[in-house]
């Protein structure tokens, strides 16, 4: 009789442990779902921020290109006017320096922009 009571007590403990285990498994699933939703929301926010920054970056680059084009057009028009009035073109030492300066600034800006894009690139974590 005593052995049957011990057996029954063991069964009750096992059943209780199984119930506690199942409760913990359920809590873990709820936690995982919650974290997945939070991650998806964060991913959407980061993607939105990234898209906005890329758009701003592209607009800034377009603006720089327009300004650069304007400088070249002005220099070209000056050269045309000088050629029409004198029949020859004068060497532009300062313009060449300006050109190399523009290239240097543009290259630094482009490499900086590439670094920025690499830094803010969203990697998906699953």
C-alpha positions in Angstrom: 0.0 0.0 0.0 2.8 2.4 0.9 4.5 1.8 -2.4 1.3 2.7 -4.2 1.1 5.9 -2.3 4.7 6.7 -3.2 4.0 5.9 -6.8 0.9 8.1 -6.7 2.9 10.9 -5.2 5.6 10.6 -7.9 2.9 10.7 -10.6 1.4 13.8 -9.0 4.9 15.5 -9.0 5.5 14.5 -12.6 2.2 15.9 -13.6 2.8 19.1 -11.8 6.2 19.5 -13.3 4.7 18.8 -16.8 2.1 21.5 -16.2 4.8 24.0 -15.0 7.0 23.1 -18.0 4.1 23.7 -20.4 3.3 27.0 -18.8 6.9 28.1 -19.3 6.8 26.9 -22.9 3.7 29.0 -23.5 5.3 32.0 -21.8 8.3 31.6 -24.0 6.2 31.5 -27.2 4.3 34.7 -26.1 7.6 36.4 -25.5 9.0 35.3 -28.9 5.9 36.6 -30.7 6.1 39.9 -28.8 9.8 40.3 -29.7 9.1 39.4 -33.3 6.4 42.1 -33.6 8.8 44.6 -31.9 11.5 43.7 -34.4 9.2 44.0 -37.3 8.1 47.5 -36.1 11.7 48.5 -35.6 12.7 47.1 -39.0 9.9 49.2 -40.7 11.1 52.3 -38.8 14.7 51.7 -39.7 13.8 51.1 -43.3 11.8 54.3 -43.4 14.6 56.3 -41.8 17.1 54.8 -44.3 14.9 55.6 -47.3 14.5 59.2 -46.0 18.2 59.6 -45.5 19.0 58.1 -48.9 16.5 60.5 -50.5 18.0 63.5 -48.7 21.5 62.3 -49.7 20.4 62.0 -53.3 18.8 65.5 -53.3 22.0 67.0 -51.8 24.1 65.3 -54.5 21.7 66.5 -57.2 22.0 70.0 -55.8 25.8 69.8 -55.8 25.8 68.5 -59.4 23.5 71.4 -60.4 25.8 73.9 -58.8 28.8 72.3 -60.4 27.1 72.4 -63.8 26.3 76.1 -63.3 30.0 76.8 -62.5 31.1 75.0 -65.7 28.4 76.7 -67.8 29.6 80.1 -66.5 33.2 79.3 -67.3 32.3 78.0 -70.7 30.2 81.1 -71.5 33.1 83.3 -70.3 35.5 81.3 -72.6 33.1 81.7 -75.5 32.7 85.4 -74.9 36.5 85.8 -74.7 37.1 83.8 -77.8 34.5 85.8 -79.7 36.0 89.1 -78.6 39.7 88.2 -78.9 39.9 85.2 -81.2 41.9 83.1 -78.7 41.5 81.5 -75.2 43.6 82.5 -72.3 44.9 79.6 -70.0 42.8 79.3 -66.9 45.2 78.4 -64.0 42.7 79.2 -61.3 39.9 77.3 -63.1 42.1 74.2 -63.3 42.8 74.5 -59.5 39.1 75.0 -58.9 38.4 71.9 -61.0 40.8 69.8 -59.0 39.4 71.2 -55.8 35.8 70.3 -56.9 36.9 66.8 -57.7 38.6 66.4 -54.3 35.5 67.7 -52.5 33.2 65.5 -54.6 35.4 62.4 -54.0 35.5 63.0 -50.2 31.7 63.6 -50.2 31.0 60.5 -52.2 33.2 58.3 -50.0 31.7 59.8 -46.9 28.2 59.2 -48.3 29.1 55.6 -49.0 30.4 55.2 -45.5 27.1 56.7 -44.2 25.0 54.3 -46.3 27.1 51.3 -45.0 26.6 52.5 -41.4 22.8 52.9 -41.7 22.2 49.8 -43.8 19.6 47.7 -42.1 20.4 44.0 -41.6 17.6 41.7 -40.9 17.9 39.6 -37.8 15.8 36.5 -37.5 
